[in-house]
Amino acid sequence: MELILSTSPAELTLDPAHQPEKTPAPNLTELTLEPVHCRPELLDACADLINEQWPRSRTSRLHSLGQSSDAFPLCLMLLSPRPTPEAAPVVVGHARLSRVLDQPQSLLVETVVVARAMRGHGFGRRLMEGLEVFARARGFRRLHLSTHDQLHFYAHLGYQLGKPVQGLVFTSRQLPATFLSAFSRNPSPQPPCKASNLIAQVAPRGPQGPTLPPPPPLPELLTTSPLPPAGPLSQSLMETQYQDLRGCPIFWMEKDI
Ligand SMILES: CC(C)(COP(=O)(O)OP(=O)(O)OC[C@H]1O[C@@H](n2cnc3c(N)ncnc32)[C@H](O)[C@@H]1OP(=O)(O)O)[C@@H](O)C(=O)NCCC(=O)NCCS
């Protein structure tokens, strides 16, 4: 594995080929949120960041990140500005957004992670608030997620306990082009991957905000499939009845944005 962890909490050192050796904690106000597929030169650094938390083969991780697109799933990176003019921006955090079965105005948030050496400095909040702005600007109104052990972090950021949802993950190799075309429209008034639109500013928004078009509808094929039955299960911040595929307790949470 290519990871080398720094001994200093103020430094993040990943693969030296992709990250600077010494990275001072970036200024919160300088951070930007950008889709992975718009910054392919940072794919390796992003894979390292995620693998630092959830080790997996680099090939598999890069493949997963390589599926990011404006049509979802979409991987976002929290970036700090380049420390020197020659250096690449530092990948501070990552989150993946997917469409949700039967809920056209929802997104499922997964693989939320901040670089280990940079935790506890507000970057997780900035990542989550940034992706809320990003999702809302594209017409989505609700975020869903599941967590084993970070429910208090998410509750602190306004997430409430919710029901399980089914994220939609597919590639063009699995579905016909006509089917995918329903997802390929950009629901926001902004064109994708233009420099001026890449940066999700984490600015406070008013209570109403501008009126934005809703996201494109989900294809009928998907909206007719029933969700896995939630049953009479219940959960509290102390206890959950839900389990992941391995049988581990899992908390489902959601937030209106
Ligand atoms: C969870 C994680 C993303 C949080 O990132 P972070 O940068 O450490 O969090 P922040 O410093 O931005 O914390 C934001 C706020 O949440 C609070 N907070 C952070 N972790 C918390 C926790 N476990 N419980 C309660 N509050 C928490 C902080 O006190 C802070 O509050 P404030 O903004 O009011 O001062 C990070 O710890 C991480 O990457 N963990 C490993 C991967 C992981 O578990 N991801 C979640 C998968 S579901």
PDB file of N, CA, C and O in Angstrom, residues 127-192:
ATOM      1  N   LEU A 127     -17.314  20.189   4.211  1.00  0.00           N
ATOM      2  CA  LEU A 127     -17.636  19.206   3.169  1.00  0.00           C
ATOM      3  C   LEU A 127     -19.143  18.990   3.091  1.00  0.00           C
ATOM      4  O   LEU A 127     -19.742  19.032   2.002  1.00  0.00           O
ATOM      5  N   MET A 128     -19.779  18.762   4.237  1.00  0.00           N
ATOM      6  CA  MET A 128     -21.205  18.465   4.239  1.00  0.00           C
ATOM      7  C   MET A 128     -22.027  19.698   3.837  1.00  0.00           C
ATOM      8  O   MET A 128     -22.993  19.595   3.075  1.00  0.00           O
ATOM      9  N   GLU A 129     -21.654  20.856   4.343  1.00  0.00           N
ATOM     10  CA  GLU A 129     -22.388  22.071   3.965  1.00  0.00           C
ATOM     11  C   GLU A 129     -22.167  22.401   2.491  1.00  0.00           C
ATOM     12  O   GLU A 129     -23.078  22.863   1.804  1.00  0.00           O
ATOM     13  N   GLY A 130     -20.966  22.146   2.016  1.00  0.00           N
ATOM     14  CA  GLY A 130     -20.682  22.395   0.608  1.00  0.00           C
ATOM     15  C   GLY A 130     -21.486  21.496  -0.306  1.00  0.00           C
ATOM     16  O   GLY A 130     -22.020  21.939  -1.324  1.00  0.00           O
ATOM     17  N   LEU A 131     -21.605  20.221   0.069  1.00  0.00           N
ATOM     18  CA  LEU A 131     -22.366  19.322  -0.813  1.00  0.00           C
ATOM     19  C   LEU A 131     -23.873  19.612  -0.735  1.00  0.00           C
ATOM     20  O   LEU A 131     -24.604  19.369  -1.694  1.00  0.00           O
ATOM     21  N   GLU A 132     -24.319  20.165   0.379  1.00  0.00           N
ATOM     22  CA  GLU A 132     -25.718  20.597   0.444  1.00  0.00           C
ATOM     23  C   GLU A 132     -25.970  21.731  -0.555  1.00  0.00           C
ATOM     24  O   GLU A 132     -26.971  21.730  -1.274  1.00  0.00           O
ATOM     25  N   VAL A 133     -25.055  22.696  -0.583  1.00  0.00           N
ATOM     26  CA  VAL A 133     -25.182  23.805  -1.539  1.00  0.00           C
ATOM     27  C   VAL A 133     -25.136  23.265  -2.969  1.00  0.00           C
ATOM     28  O   VAL A 133     -25.936  23.647  -3.833  1.00  0.00           O
ATOM     29  N   PHE A 134     -24.217  22.351  -3.196  1.00  0.00           N
ATOM     30  CA  PHE A 134     -24.048  21.744  -4.524  1.00  0.00           C
ATOM     31  C   PHE A 134     -25.329  21.037  -4.961  1.00  0.00           C
ATOM     32  O   PHE A 134     -25.809  21.206  -6.079  1.00  0.00           O
ATOM     33  N   ALA A 135     -25.904  20.222  -4.045  1.00  0.00           N
ATOM     34  CA  ALA A 135     -27.103  19.453  -4.385  1.00  0.00           C
ATOM     35  C   ALA A 135     -28.303  20.375  -4.580  1.00  0.00           C
ATOM     36  O   ALA A 135     -29.083  20.216  -5.521  1.00  0.00           O
ATOM     37  N   ARG A 136     -28.443  21.332  -3.719  1.00  0.00           N
ATOM     38  CA  ARG A 136     -29.585  22.243  -3.807  1.00  0.00           C
ATOM     39  C   ARG A 136     -29.534  23.054  -5.111  1.00  0.00           C
ATOM     40  O   ARG A 136     -30.546  23.273  -5.757  1.00  0.00           O
ATOM     41  N   ALA A 137     -28.334  23.453  -5.482  1.00  0.00           N
ATOM     42  CA  ALA A 137     -28.183  24.234  -6.716  1.00  0.00           C
ATOM     43  C   ALA A 137     -28.572  23.423  -7.944  1.00  0.00           C
ATOM     44  O   ALA A 137     -28.826  23.982  -9.015  1.00  0.00           O
ATOM     45  N   ARG A 138     -28.616  22.109  -7.804  1.00  0.00           N
ATOM     46  CA  ARG A 138     -29.003  21.229  -8.918  1.00  0.00           C
ATOM     47  C   ARG A 138     -30.427  20.723  -8.770  1.00  0.00           C
ATOM     48  O   ARG A 138     -30.831  19.785  -9.458  1.00  0.00           O
ATOM     49  N   GLY A 139     -31.170  21.312  -7.871  1.00  0.00           N
ATOM     50  CA  GLY A 139     -32.609  21.032  -7.790  1.00  0.00           C
ATOM     51  C   GLY A 139     -32.987  19.964  -6.780  1.00  0.00           C
ATOM     52  O   GLY A 139     -34.175  19.658  -6.647  1.00  0.00           O
ATOM     53  N   PHE A 140     -32.042  19.406  -6.074  1.00  0.00           N
ATOM     54  CA  PHE A 140     -32.379  18.361  -5.096  1.00  0.00           C
ATOM     55  C   PHE A 140     -32.792  19.002  -3.770  1.00  0.00           C
ATOM     56  O   PHE A 140     -32.363  20.105  -3.432  1.00  0.00           O
ATOM     57  N   ARG A 141     -33.632  18.294  -3.054  1.00  0.00           N
ATOM     58  CA  ARG A 141     -34.208  18.880  -1.845  1.00  0.00           C
ATOM     59  C   ARG A 141     -33.974  18.058  -0.581  1.00  0.00           C
ATOM     60  O   ARG A 141     -34.312  18.482   0.509  1.00  0.00           O
ATOM     61  N   ARG A 142     -33.488  16.848  -0.724  1.00  0.00           N
ATOM     62  CA  ARG A 142     -33.275  16.020   0.471  1.00  0.00           C
ATOM     63  C   ARG A 142     -32.029  15.155   0.293  1.00  0.00           C
ATOM     64  O   ARG A 142     -31.784  14.626  -0.792  1.00  0.00           O
ATOM     65  N   LEU A 143     -31.278  15.036   1.375  1.00  0.00           N
ATOM     66  CA  LEU A 143     -30.110  14.159   1.391  1.00  0.00           C
ATOM     67  C   LEU A 143     -30.350  13.010   2.365  1.00  0.00           C
ATOM     68  O   LEU A 143     -30.952  13.213   3.429  1.00  0.00           O
ATOM     69  N   HIS A 144     -29.906  11.836   1.984  1.00  0.00           N
ATOM     70  CA  HIS A 144     -30.012  10.640   2.825  1.00  0.00           C
ATOM     71  C   HIS A 144     -28.605  10.083   3.034  1.00  0.00           C
ATOM     72  O   HIS A 144     -27.736  10.229   2.171  1.00  0.00           O
ATOM     73  N   LEU A 145     -28.401   9.416   4.126  1.00  0.00           N
ATOM     74  CA  LEU A 145     -27.131   8.716   4.354  1.00  0.00           C
ATOM     75  C   LEU A 145     -27.340   7.643   5.399  1.00  0.00           C
ATOM     76  O   LEU A 145     -28.359   7.611   6.095  1.00  0.00           O
ATOM     77  N   SER A 146     -26.373   6.758   5.492  1.00  0.00           N
ATOM     78  CA  SER A 146     -26.371   5.766   6.564  1.00  0.00           C
ATOM     79  C   SER A 146     -25.005   5.785   7.216  1.00  0.00           C
ATOM     80  O   SER A 146     -24.002   6.125   6.577  1.00  0.00           O
ATOM     81  N   THR A 147     -24.982   5.463   8.501  1.00  0.00           N
ATOM     82  CA  THR A 147     -23.721   5.484   9.224  1.00  0.00           C
ATOM     83  C   THR A 147     -23.712   4.443  10.329  1.00  0.00           C
ATOM     84  O   THR A 147     -24.751   4.158  10.932  1.00  0.00           O
ATOM     85  N   HIS A 148     -22.549   3.884  10.571  1.00  0.00           N
ATOM     86  CA  HIS A 148     -22.401   2.966  11.692  1.00  0.00           C
ATOM     87  C   HIS A 148     -22.137   3.737  12.984  1.00  0.00           C
ATOM     88  O   HIS A 148     -22.720   3.437  14.017  1.00  0.00           O
ATOM     89  N   ASP A 149     -21.228   4.716  12.916  1.00  0.00           N
ATOM     90  CA  ASP A 149     -20.744   5.304  14.171  1.00  0.00           C
ATOM     91  C   ASP A 149     -20.598   6.822  14.152  1.00  0.00           C
ATOM     92  O   ASP A 149     -20.029   7.388  15.068  1.00  0.00           O
ATOM     93  N   GLN A 150     -21.094   7.490  13.112  1.00  0.00           N
ATOM     94  CA  GLN A 150     -20.949   8.948  13.068  1.00  0.00           C
ATOM     95  C   GLN A 150     -22.296   9.647  13.169  1.00  0.00           C
ATOM     96  O   GLN A 150     -22.448  10.782  12.710  1.00  0.00           O
ATOM     97  N   LEU A 151     -23.278   8.991  13.773  1.00  0.00           N
ATOM     98  CA  LEU A 151     -24.610   9.606  13.789  1.00  0.00           C
ATOM     99  C   LEU A 151     -24.625  10.911  14.562  1.00  0.00           C
ATOM    100  O   LEU A 151     -25.363  11.833  14.224  1.00  0.00           O
ATOM    101  N   HIS A 152     -23.774  11.043  15.591  1.00  0.00           N
ATOM    102  CA  HIS A 152     -23.786  12.297  16.361  1.00  0.00           C
ATOM    103  C   HIS A 152     -23.175  13.447  15.550  1.00  0.00           C
ATOM    104  O   HIS A 152     -23.587  14.590  15.686  1.00  0.00           O
ATOM    105  N   PHE A 153     -22.202  13.130  14.716  1.00  0.00           N
ATOM    106  CA  PHE A 153     -21.646  14.138  13.802  1.00  0.00           C
ATOM    107  C   PHE A 153     -22.748  14.639  12.875  1.00  0.00           C
ATOM    108  O   PHE A 153     -22.964  15.855  12.734  1.00  0.00           O
ATOM    109  N   TYR A 154     -23.461  13.700  12.252  1.00  0.00           N
ATOM    110  CA  TYR A 154     -24.510  14.099  11.310  1.00  0.00           C
ATOM    111  C   TYR A 154     -25.672  14.777  12.031  1.00  0.00           C
ATOM    112  O   TYR A 154     -26.253  15.752  11.525  1.00  0.00           O
ATOM    113  N   ALA A 155     -26.038  14.282  13.216  1.00  0.00           N
ATOM    114  CA  ALA A 155     -27.126  14.919  13.973  1.00  0.00           C
ATOM    115  C   ALA A 155     -26.739  16.354  14.307  1.00  0.00           C
ATOM    116  O   ALA A 155     -27.562  17.274  14.241  1.00  0.00           O
ATOM    117  N   HIS A 156     -25.467  16.565  14.620  1.00  0.00           N
ATOM    118  CA  HIS A 156     -24.965  17.910  14.925  1.00  0.00           C
ATOM    119  C   HIS A 156     -25.121  18.830  13.721  1.00  0.00           C
ATOM    120  O   HIS A 156     -25.299  20.045  13.877  1.00  0.00           O
ATOM    121  N   LEU A 157     -25.067  18.270  12.527  1.00  0.00           N
ATOM    122  CA  LEU A 157     -25.188  19.065  11.302  1.00  0.00           C
ATOM    123  C   LEU A 157     -26.633  19.114  10.789  1.00  0.00           C
ATOM    124  O   LEU A 157     -26.873  19.549   9.667  1.00  0.00           O
ATOM    125  N   GLY A 158     -27.574  18.645  11.584  1.00  0.00           N
ATOM    126  CA  GLY A 158     -28.984  18.808  11.231  1.00  0.00           C
ATOM    127  C   GLY A 158     -29.656  17.593  10.629  1.00  0.00           C
ATOM    128  O   GLY A 158     -30.823  17.679  10.221  1.00  0.00           O
ATOM    129  N   TYR A 159     -28.969  16.471  10.557  1.00  0.00           N
ATOM    130  CA  TYR A 159     -29.593  15.254  10.019  1.00  0.00           C
ATOM    131  C   TYR A 159     -30.444  14.600  11.104  1.00  0.00           C
ATOM    132  O   TYR A 159     -30.092  14.625  12.288  1.00  0.00           O
ATOM    133  N   GLN A 160     -31.572  14.036  10.663  1.00  0.00           N
ATOM    134  CA  GLN A 160     -32.456  13.330  11.581  1.00  0.00           C
ATOM    135  C   GLN A 160     -32.542  11.870  11.173  1.00  0.00           C
ATOM    136  O   GLN A 160     -32.264  11.520  10.026  1.00  0.00           O
ATOM    137  N   LEU A 161     -32.952  11.053  12.116  1.00  0.00           N
ATOM    138  CA  LEU A 161     -33.124   9.642  11.796  1.00  0.00           C
ATOM    139  C   LEU A 161     -34.163   9.492  10.700  1.00  0.00           C
ATOM    140  O   LEU A 161     -35.174  10.211  10.688  1.00  0.00           O
ATOM    141  N   GLY A 162     -33.921   8.590   9.781  1.00  0.00           N
ATOM    142  CA  GLY A 162     -34.845   8.401   8.661  1.00  0.00           C
ATOM    143  C   GLY A 162     -34.950   6.942   8.294  1.00  0.00           C
ATOM    144  O   GLY A 162     -34.512   6.059   9.053  1.00  0.00           O
ATOM    145  N   LYS A 163     -35.533   6.713   7.119  1.00  0.00           N
ATOM    146  CA  LYS A 163     -35.743   5.335   6.655  1.00  0.00           C
ATOM    147  C   LYS A 163     -34.699   4.969   5.604  1.00  0.00           C
ATOM    148  O   LYS A 163     -34.139   5.845   4.950  1.00  0.00           O
ATOM    149  N   PRO A 164     -34.483   3.692   5.408  1.00  0.00           N
ATOM    150  CA  PRO A 164     -33.522   3.270   4.365  1.00  0.00           C
ATOM    151  C   PRO A 164     -33.982   3.705   2.975  1.00  0.00           C
ATOM    152  O   PRO A 164     -35.191   3.746   2.697  1.00  0.00           O
ATOM    153  N   VAL A 165     -33.021   4.039   2.138  1.00  0.00           N
ATOM    154  CA  VAL A 165     -33.311   4.318   0.726  1.00  0.00           C
ATOM    155  C   VAL A 165     -32.356   3.486  -0.117  1.00  0.00           C
ATOM    156  O   VAL A 165     -31.338   2.993   0.368  1.00  0.00           O
ATOM    157  N   GLN A 166     -32.705   3.379  -1.387  1.00  0.00           N
ATOM    158  CA  GLN A 166     -31.874   2.604  -2.317  1.00  0.00           C
ATOM    159  C   GLN A 166     -31.155   3.557  -3.256  1.00  0.00           C
ATOM    160  O   GLN A 166     -31.801   4.255  -4.041  1.00  0.00           O
ATOM    161  N   GLY A 167     -29.839   3.616  -3.154  1.00  0.00           N
ATOM    162  CA  GLY A 167     -29.074   4.433  -4.085  1.00  0.00           C
ATOM    163  C   GLY A 167     -28.991   3.760  -5.441  1.00  0.00           C
ATOM    164  O   GLY A 167     -29.008   2.532  -5.532  1.00  0.00           O
ATOM    165  N   LEU A 168     -28.907   4.567  -6.485  1.00  0.00           N
ATOM    166  CA  LEU A 168     -28.845   4.030  -7.843  1.00  0.00           C
ATOM    167  C   LEU A 168     -27.427   4.164  -8.358  1.00  0.00           C
ATOM    168  O   LEU A 168     -26.915   5.261  -8.507  1.00  0.00           O
ATOM    169  N   VAL A 169     -26.793   3.038  -8.617  1.00  0.00           N
ATOM    170  CA  VAL A 169     -25.435   3.040  -9.136  1.00  0.00           C
ATOM    171  C   VAL A 169     -25.407   2.164 -10.369  1.00  0.00           C
ATOM    172  O   VAL A 169     -25.737   0.982 -10.305  1.00  0.00           O
ATOM    173  N   PHE A 170     -25.062   2.752 -11.483  1.00  0.00           N
ATOM    174  CA  PHE A 170     -24.979   1.965 -12.703  1.00  0.00           C
ATOM    175  C   PHE A 170     -24.032   2.652 -13.660  1.00  0.00           C
ATOM    176  O   PHE A 170     -23.658   3.800 -13.473  1.00  0.00           O
ATOM    177  N   THR A 171     -23.635   1.913 -14.673  1.00  0.00           N
ATOM    178  CA  THR A 171     -22.744   2.472 -15.685  1.00  0.00           C
ATOM    179  C   THR A 171     -23.369   2.258 -17.058  1.00  0.00           C
ATOM    180  O   THR A 171     -24.317   1.491 -17.217  1.00  0.00           O
ATOM    181  N   SER A 172     -22.791   2.915 -18.032  1.00  0.00           N
ATOM    182  CA  SER A 172     -23.335   2.821 -19.386  1.00  0.00           C
ATOM    183  C   SER A 172     -23.210   1.401 -19.947  1.00  0.00           C
ATOM    184  O   SER A 172     -23.858   1.061 -20.909  1.00  0.00           O
ATOM    185  N   ARG A 173     -22.333   0.586 -19.327  1.00  0.00           N
ATOM    186  CA  ARG A 173     -22.200  -0.782 -19.828  1.00  0.00           C
ATOM    187  C   ARG A 173     -23.395  -1.637 -19.397  1.00  0.00           C
ATOM    188  O   ARG A 173     -23.652  -2.664 -19.972  1.00  0.00           O
ATOM    189  N   GLN A 174     -24.115  -1.194 -18.378  1.00  0.00           N
ATOM    190  CA  GLN A 174     -25.201  -2.015 -17.856  1.00  0.00           C
ATOM    191  C   GLN A 174     -26.576  -1.583 -18.360  1.00  0.00           C
ATOM    192  O   GLN A 174     -27.525  -2.326 -18.274  1.00  0.00           O
ATOM    193  N   LEU A 175     -26.682  -0.350 -18.839  1.00  0.00           N
ATOM    194  CA  LEU A 175     -27.984   0.168 -19.200  1.00  0.00           C
ATOM    195  C   LEU A 175     -27.951   0.766 -20.600  1.00  0.00           C
ATOM    196  O   LEU A 175     -26.938   1.316 -21.019  1.00  0.00           O
ATOM    197  N   PRO A 176     -29.063   0.677 -21.321  1.00  0.00           N
ATOM    198  CA  PRO A 176     -29.094   1.243 -22.674  1.00  0.00           C
ATOM    199  C   PRO A 176     -29.007   2.762 -22.631  1.00  0.00           C
ATOM    200  O   PRO A 176     -29.379   3.394 -21.652  1.00  0.00           O
ATOM    201  N   ALA A 177     -28.546   3.309 -23.750  1.00  0.00           N
ATOM    202  CA  ALA A 177     -28.330   4.750 -23.812  1.00  0.00           C
ATOM    203  C   ALA A 177     -29.622   5.531 -23.585  1.00  0.00           C
ATOM    204  O   ALA A 177     -29.621   6.583 -22.944  1.00  0.00           O
ATOM    205  N   THR A 178     -30.747   5.006 -24.097  1.00  0.00           N
ATOM    206  CA  THR A 178     -32.006   5.730 -23.926  1.00  0.00           C
ATOM    207  C   THR A 178     -32.383   5.829 -22.452  1.00  0.00           C
ATOM    208  O   THR A 178     -32.926   6.827 -21.989  1.00  0.00           O
ATOM    209  N   PHE A 179     -32.060   4.785 -21.734  1.00  0.00           N
ATOM    210  CA  PHE A 179     -32.357   4.760 -20.307  1.00  0.00           C
ATOM    211  C   PHE A 179     -31.502   5.791 -19.578  1.00  0.00           C
ATOM    212  O   PHE A 179     -31.966   6.578 -18.760  1.00  0.00           O
ATOM    213  N   LEU A 180     -30.210   5.792 -19.931  1.00  0.00           N
ATOM    214  CA  LEU A 180     -29.301   6.710 -19.248  1.00  0.00           C
ATOM    215  C   LEU A 180     -29.567   8.158 -19.601  1.00  0.00           C
ATOM    216  O   LEU A 180     -29.277   9.052 -18.827  1.00  0.00           O
ATOM    217  N   SER A 181     -30.154   8.371 -20.784  1.00  0.00           N
ATOM    218  CA  SER A 181     -30.355   9.754 -21.195  1.00  0.00           C
ATOM    219  C   SER A 181     -31.264  10.495 -20.227  1.00  0.00           C
ATOM    220  O   SER A 181     -31.167  11.700 -20.066  1.00  0.00           O
ATOM    221  N   ALA A 182     -32.139   9.751 -19.563  1.00  0.00           N
ATOM    222  CA  ALA A 182     -33.023  10.391 -18.596  1.00  0.00           C
ATOM    223  C   ALA A 182     -32.229  10.959 -17.429  1.00  0.00           C
ATOM    224  O   ALA A 182     -32.686  11.858 -16.733  1.00  0.00           O
ATOM    225  N   PHE A 183     -31.034  10.443 -17.199  1.00  0.00           N
ATOM    226  CA  PHE A 183     -30.209  10.914 -16.097  1.00  0.00           C
ATOM    227  C   PHE A 183     -29.178  11.939 -16.544  1.00  0.00           C
ATOM    228  O   PHE A 183     -28.544  12.551 -15.717  1.00  0.00           O
ATOM    229  N   SER A 184     -28.986  12.046 -17.829  1.00  0.00           N
ATOM    230  CA  SER A 184     -27.852  12.828 -18.283  1.00  0.00           C
ATOM    231  C   SER A 184     -28.165  14.313 -18.397  1.00  0.00           C
ATOM    232  O   SER A 184     -27.275  15.098 -18.610  1.00  0.00           O
ATOM    233  N   ARG A 185     -29.436  14.667 -18.257  1.00  0.00           N
ATOM    234  CA  ARG A 185     -29.748  16.089 -18.285  1.00  0.00           C
ATOM    235  C   ARG A 185     -29.263  16.723 -17.000  1.00  0.00           C
ATOM    236  O   ARG A 185     -29.403  16.158 -15.926  1.00  0.00           O
ATOM    237  N   ASN A 186     -28.733  17.884 -17.142  1.00  0.00           N
ATOM    238  CA  ASN A 186     -28.272  18.586 -15.957  1.00  0.00           C
ATOM    239  C   ASN A 186     -29.451  19.366 -15.387  1.00  0.00           C
ATOM    240  O   ASN A 186     -29.952  20.280 -16.023  1.00  0.00           O
ATOM    241  N   PRO A 187     -29.945  19.025 -14.204  1.00  0.00           N
ATOM    242  CA  PRO A 187     -31.125  19.696 -13.674  1.00  0.00           C
ATOM    243  C   PRO A 187     -30.868  21.123 -13.259  1.00  0.00           C
ATOM    244  O   PRO A 187     -31.787  21.868 -13.025  1.00  0.00           O
ATOM    245  N   SER A 188     -29.609  21.498 -13.153  1.00  0.00           N
ATOM    246  CA  SER A 188     -29.344  22.866 -12.728  1.00  0.00           C
ATOM    247  C   SER A 188     -29.309  23.757 -13.949  1.00  0.00           C
ATOM    248  O   SER A 188     -29.109  23.307 -15.071  1.00  0.00           O
ATOM    249  N   PRO A 189     -29.482  25.059 -13.738  1.00  0.00           N
ATOM    250  CA  PRO A 189     -29.372  25.973 -14.871  1.00  0.00           C
ATOM    251  C   PRO A 189     -27.933  26.149 -15.307  1.00  0.00           C
ATOM    252  O   PRO A 189     -27.656  26.838 -16.254  1.00  0.00           O
ATOM    253  N   GLN A 190     -26.981  25.516 -14.615  1.00  0.00           N
ATOM    254  CA  GLN A 190     -25.575  25.729 -14.932  1.00  0.00           C
ATOM    255  C   GLN A 190     -25.055  24.578 -15.772  1.00  0.00           C
ATOM    256  O   GLN A 190     -25.372  23.434 -15.515  1.00  0.00           O
ATOM    257  N   PRO A 191     -24.218  24.867 -16.782  1.00  0.00           N
ATOM    258  CA  PRO A 191     -23.601  23.779 -17.547  1.00  0.00           C
ATOM    259  C   PRO A 191     -22.563  23.072 -16.675  1.00  0.00           C
ATOM    260  O   PRO A 191     -21.988  23.677 -15.782  1.00  0.00           O
ATOM    261  N   PRO A 192     -22.317  21.773 -16.959  1.00  0.00           N
ATOM    262  CA  PRO A 192     -21.363  21.035 -16.135  1.00  0.00           C
ATOM    263  C   PRO A 192     -19.921  21.357 -16.463  1.00  0.00           C
ATOM    264  O   PRO A 192     -19.593  21.767 -17.568  1.00  0.00           O
TER     265      PRO A 192
END
